[in-house]
XYZ file of C-alpha atoms in Angstrom:
461
model
C 9.293 -14.109 75.291
C 9.621 -12.711 78.825
C 12.971 -11.042 79.475
C 14.872 -12.374 82.507
C 15.135 -10.101 85.535
C 18.644 -9.133 86.531
C 19.734 -8.561 90.112
C 19.214 -4.944 91.163
C 22.721 -4.536 92.660
C 24.248 -5.578 89.346
C 22.020 -3.197 87.427
C 22.847 -0.370 89.785
C 26.535 -1.040 89.213
C 25.954 -0.799 85.445
C 24.022 2.455 85.852
C 26.910 3.869 87.855
C 29.415 2.919 85.160
C 27.396 4.335 82.250
C 27.099 7.962 81.208
C 24.037 6.950 79.206
C 20.841 5.243 80.329
C 20.013 1.659 81.227
C 16.598 0.632 79.891
C 14.752 -2.365 81.369
C 11.540 -4.133 80.273
C 9.386 -2.282 82.814
C 10.667 1.164 81.794
C 8.262 3.420 79.838
C 10.955 3.914 77.183
C 11.508 0.172 76.651
C 9.195 -0.458 73.693
C 10.514 2.512 71.751
C 14.088 1.502 72.551
C 13.581 -2.015 71.194
C 11.688 -1.046 68.038
C 13.588 -1.388 64.771
C 12.555 -0.671 61.209
C 11.569 -4.268 60.327
C 8.149 -4.815 61.898
C 8.541 -8.593 61.521
C 11.079 -8.523 64.377
C 9.676 -8.522 67.933
C 12.467 -9.270 70.396
C 12.689 -8.499 74.097
C 16.191 -7.902 75.438
C 16.750 -8.016 79.202
C 18.615 -4.713 79.183
C 19.341 -1.954 76.680
C 22.464 0.096 77.364
C 22.075 3.470 75.665
C 25.743 4.352 75.367
C 27.176 7.836 74.963
C 30.934 7.135 75.032
C 33.388 4.401 74.142
C 33.821 3.835 77.891
C 30.063 3.201 78.120
C 30.352 0.593 75.377
C 33.216 -1.097 77.191
C 31.244 -1.147 80.451
C 28.171 -2.595 78.722
C 30.122 -5.358 76.990
C 31.905 -6.326 80.206
C 28.611 -6.304 82.130
C 27.017 -8.612 79.569
C 29.917 -11.018 79.836
C 29.864 -10.956 83.636
C 26.140 -11.753 83.591
C 26.363 -14.361 80.827
C 24.131 -12.312 78.518
C 24.007 -12.512 74.754
C 25.242 -9.258 73.144
C 23.606 -7.425 70.253
C 24.854 -4.135 68.828
C 22.499 -1.478 67.507
C 23.758 1.283 65.263
C 21.185 2.167 62.621
C 19.106 -0.928 63.450
C 18.765 -1.582 59.727
C 19.664 -5.284 59.592
C 16.756 -6.973 57.839
C 17.223 -10.038 60.071
C 16.885 -7.886 63.188
C 20.430 -8.583 64.354
C 20.416 -5.305 66.312
C 18.210 -6.979 68.940
C 18.093 -10.210 70.923
C 15.798 -12.005 73.334
C 16.866 -11.962 76.952
C 20.291 -10.427 76.345
C 21.934 -7.013 76.359
C 21.743 -4.514 73.506
C 24.604 -2.047 73.099
C 22.597 0.871 71.719
C 24.878 3.378 69.945
C 22.249 5.795 68.697
C 23.322 8.618 71.001
C 26.846 8.396 69.567
C 25.987 10.050 66.266
C 28.325 13.039 66.092
C 30.070 13.694 62.771
C 33.205 15.852 62.630
C 34.345 16.932 59.168
C 37.890 18.036 58.374
C 37.431 19.792 55.018
C 41.170 20.293 54.528
C 42.014 16.616 55.011
C 38.728 15.607 53.343
C 37.814 13.201 56.122
C 34.875 12.704 58.447
C 35.011 11.082 61.879
C 31.641 9.431 62.392
C 30.157 8.178 65.648
C 29.154 4.521 65.810
C 25.443 5.338 66.010
C 25.297 7.845 63.154
C 22.996 7.305 60.207
C 23.580 8.350 56.624
C 21.526 11.469 57.248
C 23.930 12.569 60.000
C 26.926 11.975 57.731
C 25.553 13.403 54.505
C 24.193 16.604 56.026
C 27.489 17.222 57.841
C 29.623 16.774 54.717
C 27.254 18.548 52.350
C 28.002 21.988 53.777
C 31.608 21.540 52.573
C 30.573 20.209 49.113
C 32.078 16.858 50.079
C 30.619 13.349 50.160
C 31.474 9.686 50.275
C 29.621 6.562 49.230
C 26.668 5.983 51.544
C 23.679 3.689 51.635
C 20.737 4.301 49.342
C 18.501 5.503 52.170
C 19.149 8.115 54.844
C 18.235 5.846 57.780
C 20.993 3.260 57.286
C 23.627 3.168 60.027
C 27.035 4.300 58.777
C 29.060 1.825 60.861
C 27.398 -1.451 59.899
C 27.012 -0.288 56.308
C 30.688 0.588 55.912
C 32.196 -2.376 57.765
C 29.974 -4.693 55.723
C 31.372 -3.312 52.452
C 29.038 -0.442 51.656
C 27.228 -0.261 48.301
C 25.498 3.001 47.329
C 24.610 5.542 44.677
C 28.123 7.007 44.443
C 30.048 3.725 44.309
C 30.820 3.738 40.579
C 32.600 7.086 41.022
C 34.030 6.907 44.562
C 34.181 3.156 45.261
C 32.537 1.142 48.007
C 32.250 2.692 51.461
C 34.931 0.340 52.782
C 37.272 1.534 50.009
C 37.043 4.948 51.687
C 37.684 3.674 55.213
C 40.653 5.442 56.844
C 40.423 4.276 60.474
C 38.192 2.527 63.010
C 37.957 2.791 66.789
C 36.297 -0.176 68.386
C 35.699 -1.905 71.690
C 36.706 -5.558 71.661
C 35.124 -8.495 73.473
C 37.410 -8.011 76.497
C 36.405 -4.359 76.835
C 39.573 -2.880 75.316
C 39.439 0.263 73.198
C 41.426 -0.482 70.031
C 42.365 1.670 67.056
C 42.876 0.213 63.585
C 44.270 1.824 60.465
C 46.855 1.000 57.799
C 49.700 1.254 60.311
C 48.119 0.239 63.629
C 46.580 -3.247 63.830
C 46.687 -3.562 60.013
C 45.296 -7.118 59.900
C 42.276 -6.052 61.928
C 41.923 -3.045 59.642
C 41.888 -5.349 56.625
C 39.168 -7.473 58.250
C 37.008 -4.401 58.825
C 36.819 -3.852 55.049
C 33.807 -6.148 54.702
C 33.984 -8.361 57.801
C 31.245 -6.432 59.570
C 30.717 -6.361 63.320
C 32.490 -9.637 64.033
C 35.515 -8.118 65.747
C 34.098 -5.549 68.143
C 31.793 -2.559 68.539
C 32.790 0.287 66.226
C 32.493 3.439 68.330
C 33.847 5.708 65.584
C 35.035 5.385 62.013
C 36.963 7.806 59.831
C 36.027 8.053 56.163
C 37.751 9.720 53.228
C 35.602 12.299 51.437
C 35.472 13.471 47.827
C 34.508 16.787 46.255
C 30.870 16.731 45.160
C 29.919 20.311 44.281
C 26.841 19.214 42.358
C 24.731 16.081 41.920
C 21.964 15.545 39.419
C 19.477 12.788 38.730
C 16.874 11.664 36.249
C 13.820 9.729 37.451
C 11.839 8.157 34.620
C 8.738 5.968 34.939
C 7.185 3.639 32.387
C 4.203 1.272 32.515
C 5.270 -2.213 33.557
C 4.164 -3.572 30.178
C 7.020 -1.638 28.593
C 9.538 -3.089 31.052
C 11.320 -5.551 28.796
C 12.227 -2.867 26.283
C 13.236 -0.429 29.054
C 15.419 -2.947 30.885
C 17.269 -4.020 27.742
C 18.000 -0.431 26.807
C 19.007 0.424 30.376
C 21.404 -2.527 30.415
C 23.080 -1.432 27.206
C 23.172 2.190 28.375
C 24.842 1.420 31.718
C 27.378 -0.987 30.239
C 28.722 1.936 28.194
C 28.161 4.695 30.787
C 30.995 6.670 32.412
C 31.862 6.143 36.071
C 30.071 9.393 36.922
C 26.756 7.647 36.178
C 25.047 5.441 38.758
C 21.544 4.635 39.906
C 19.355 1.644 39.277
C 16.256 0.242 37.640
C 13.307 -0.567 39.877
C 9.892 -2.079 39.455
C 7.779 -0.358 42.103
C 4.165 0.419 42.886
C 3.263 3.788 41.388
C 3.134 6.156 44.387
C 0.210 8.546 44.998
C 2.271 11.617 44.159
C 1.236 14.623 42.073
C 3.900 13.862 39.487
C 2.563 10.319 38.847
C -0.329 9.986 36.343
C -3.471 8.660 38.013
C -3.584 5.504 35.890
C -0.120 4.492 37.177
C -0.885 5.021 40.873
C -1.215 1.717 42.704
C -0.002 -0.309 39.715
C 3.388 -1.796 38.865
C 5.670 0.636 37.074
C 9.188 0.326 35.728
C 11.294 3.195 37.037
C 14.824 4.224 36.070
C 16.955 6.366 38.361
C 20.115 7.778 36.809
C 22.432 9.580 39.208
C 25.290 11.745 38.008
C 28.170 13.378 39.865
C 27.837 16.388 37.603
C 25.368 19.122 36.561
C 21.878 18.700 35.157
C 23.104 19.064 31.585
C 25.246 15.951 32.038
C 22.428 13.760 33.306
C 20.125 15.017 30.549
C 22.700 13.968 28.001
C 23.123 10.576 29.663
C 19.366 9.992 29.794
C 18.685 10.677 26.085
C 18.383 7.041 24.992
C 15.815 6.320 27.695
C 13.990 9.594 27.148
C 13.500 8.495 23.542
C 11.270 5.675 24.832
C 8.730 8.239 26.055
C 8.523 7.865 29.836
C 5.227 8.889 31.438
C 7.119 10.495 34.322
C 10.233 12.563 33.685
C 11.978 14.392 36.534
C 15.465 15.713 35.807
C 17.164 18.103 38.183
C 20.121 18.937 40.377
C 19.665 18.141 44.058
C 21.743 18.043 47.232
C 23.110 14.544 47.760
C 21.536 14.362 51.234
C 18.118 14.939 49.659
C 18.636 12.216 47.069
C 19.466 9.868 49.957
C 15.971 10.435 51.395
C 14.089 9.680 48.170
C 13.711 5.946 48.774
C 13.658 5.871 52.583
C 11.991 2.777 53.993
C 8.708 3.723 55.673
C 8.697 2.781 59.364
C 6.549 -0.027 60.712
C 6.687 -2.168 57.568
C 7.516 -5.854 57.209
C 10.762 -6.572 55.337
C 12.379 -9.537 53.618
C 15.253 -9.061 51.150
C 17.900 -10.952 49.280
C 20.282 -10.483 46.347
C 22.294 -12.169 43.630
C 25.384 -10.740 41.957
C 25.726 -11.493 38.257
C 28.607 -11.780 35.811
C 26.338 -10.745 32.918
C 22.740 -9.767 32.191
C 21.841 -11.197 28.770
C 18.424 -11.028 27.111
C 17.225 -14.226 28.814
C 18.110 -12.773 32.225
C 16.222 -9.612 31.247
C 13.164 -11.671 30.307
C 13.189 -13.572 33.597
C 13.700 -10.393 35.601
C 10.782 -8.649 33.896
C 8.484 -11.680 34.084
C 9.156 -12.009 37.818
C 8.120 -8.386 38.331
C 4.561 -9.571 37.748
C 4.778 -11.572 40.984
C 6.005 -8.672 43.123
C 3.417 -7.833 45.797
C 1.520 -4.804 44.459
C 0.427 -2.420 45.831
C 3.160 -2.476 48.498
C 6.440 -0.670 49.120
C 8.380 -3.585 47.611
C 11.010 -2.924 44.958
C 12.346 -5.256 42.270
C 15.800 -3.760 41.762
C 18.610 -4.020 39.239
C 21.830 -2.238 40.208
C 24.760 -1.625 37.834
C 28.176 -2.411 39.268
C 31.527 -1.705 37.594
C 33.380 1.592 37.616
C 35.332 2.309 40.798
C 33.746 -0.732 42.478
C 35.497 -3.077 40.078
C 38.753 -1.099 40.290
C 38.938 -1.150 44.101
C 41.378 -3.135 46.228
C 40.806 -6.789 45.327
C 42.439 -7.943 48.551
C 39.525 -6.729 50.691
C 36.982 -9.400 51.756
C 34.270 -8.166 49.363
C 34.548 -10.671 46.497
C 31.229 -9.561 44.980
C 32.867 -6.363 43.665
C 33.743 -8.254 40.454
C 30.075 -8.556 39.429
C 28.633 -6.570 36.543
C 25.088 -6.421 37.929
C 23.184 -6.979 41.157
C 19.588 -8.168 41.354
C 17.993 -7.137 44.651
C 14.419 -8.245 45.453
C 13.448 -5.871 48.239
C 10.248 -7.068 49.870
C 8.472 -4.401 51.961
C 4.801 -4.731 52.922
C 2.341 -3.993 55.730
C -0.104 -6.901 55.974
C 1.111 -10.095 57.731
C -1.172 -12.009 55.376
C 1.334 -11.170 52.609
C 4.320 -12.700 54.466
C 4.521 -15.967 52.567
C 3.703 -14.381 49.225
C 6.496 -11.818 49.634
C 9.066 -14.352 50.820
C 8.198 -16.661 47.940
C 8.668 -13.831 45.441
C 12.094 -12.896 46.851
C 13.295 -16.507 46.689
C 11.977 -16.914 43.150
C 13.903 -13.849 41.971
C 17.103 -15.376 43.345
C 16.376 -18.694 41.668
C 15.771 -17.005 38.308
C 19.177 -15.319 38.499
C 21.200 -18.455 39.254
C 22.463 -19.160 35.702
C 24.405 -15.869 35.741
C 25.265 -15.623 39.463
C 28.930 -15.355 40.497
C 28.322 -17.183 43.794
C 29.251 -14.140 45.896
C 26.866 -11.771 47.690
C 26.825 -8.465 49.584
C 25.770 -9.570 53.050
C 24.194 -6.225 53.976
C 21.520 -6.989 51.378
C 20.409 -10.309 52.875
C 18.980 -11.703 56.101
C 19.816 -14.986 57.810
C 20.277 -17.367 54.875
C 22.652 -19.870 56.482
C 26.381 -20.510 56.661
C 26.829 -21.153 52.952
C 25.614 -17.660 52.143
C 27.905 -16.170 54.798
C 30.766 -17.959 53.078
C 29.514 -16.563 49.766
C 29.783 -13.076 51.249
C 33.491 -13.425 51.989
C 34.811 -16.212 49.779
C 36.593 -19.280 51.260
C 40.110 -17.849 51.311
C 39.014 -14.561 52.875
C 36.869 -16.446 55.382
C 39.852 -18.444 56.637
C 41.877 -15.270 57.091
C 38.952 -13.497 58.780
C 38.492 -16.434 61.151
C 42.072 -15.975 62.377
C 41.452 -12.292 63.061
C 38.239 -13.255 64.836
C 40.161 -15.709 67.024
C 42.555 -12.935 68.052
C 39.973 -10.286 68.913
C 36.861 -12.322 69.813
C 37.935 -15.915 70.561
C 34.685 -16.730 72.388
C 32.487 -15.346 69.599
C 30.816 -12.770 71.840
C 29.878 -10.737 68.763
C 27.913 -13.386 66.940
C 24.670 -11.561 66.150
C 25.837 -10.749 62.643
C 26.788 -12.599 59.499
C 28.999 -14.600 61.752
C 32.607 -15.618 61.287
C 33.521 -18.404 63.676
C 36.953 -17.968 65.338
C 39.618 -20.394 64.136
C 43.388 -20.415 64.534
């Protein structure tokens, strides 16, 4: 698609109003500025506003509205559906707004709207503090948190939105608004899972927790042993303390020195146990699985920021994901999960993931619009591949995993884990009652649905 050309006087007015840069299709920086992690997405916005301040964001939003342009908001650019970009519209690019200010006494961090998990985790780590972040370092903090926020530390510290203390955002009419428990409390409630529907988050404040040490155990087994491993892992996690997190993943054995040659390039069943405690604790937790004789065994303490980088998505890959949240994971569900691993595209960077829920996730505020927190397990087919010839095969596998899980699904889903799957799935992300309440907040702050490139909530009085 060819991006429309905007009148030069209008563009010059935008340049004058912005501290940051205005990128157009004929600029040398344009292709880099419009590239996101999912290589399946190739969109050509008419203008990219690289904002540096909240005032820049306000100016960009007002310019888009004056020119009748569709608005997309880019923080980490990690939406699998490519919602950070559009064709022929304006992109509010927040990546330059990535500063993180930590108050170790108050145990809070003020995080710029364009910060990634790496910015946050490395800033808090020097104070032995942390909060629940995404499972890769490249995820944008803003979209992750406002969408609910599921990560390695959630069973101990709750979802990211459970740790949300305040949000500064620019609304559809260009206003700079603050929301916390006392100021604009209904908007603040909506930001605990409602995503980017209500404005552009220019900064968020998160509560932090002491994390002096983190340890993990990474165990790998041949895929043929998967059924036994998954059953034991299920039983282990259902009895595990809140300090234990992690997940079980079928992956392609990576070409690393620690992986035996016969496992490289083949499907393997991997278990990652995280622990908010020392190495001795995770060793004790891992004993039942160690008794199965893994072919790879890595157990160590590590900085949390380094753990966050372990499963980073490689750039330039094609991505298609989905998820189902389950009330239980009985033996029949285990069998289906393991059988479906045989259909995962191998060798690719795809992951067939089982995440344990519970702990602080289940004990969090039930009034927030994240109804999937009641699940016991999450199944997350994470399709990542390089060759376009594998597109249909990968999509088919992801859909089949979802179908297999239906008998145990709770009918609610974490929207950050899925792409564009239609209005019914958006409703499943919030629940009907929450959706109606969110729609009223949307009508107050974005009555014309300017911010609609998201898992969209339509405004309704």
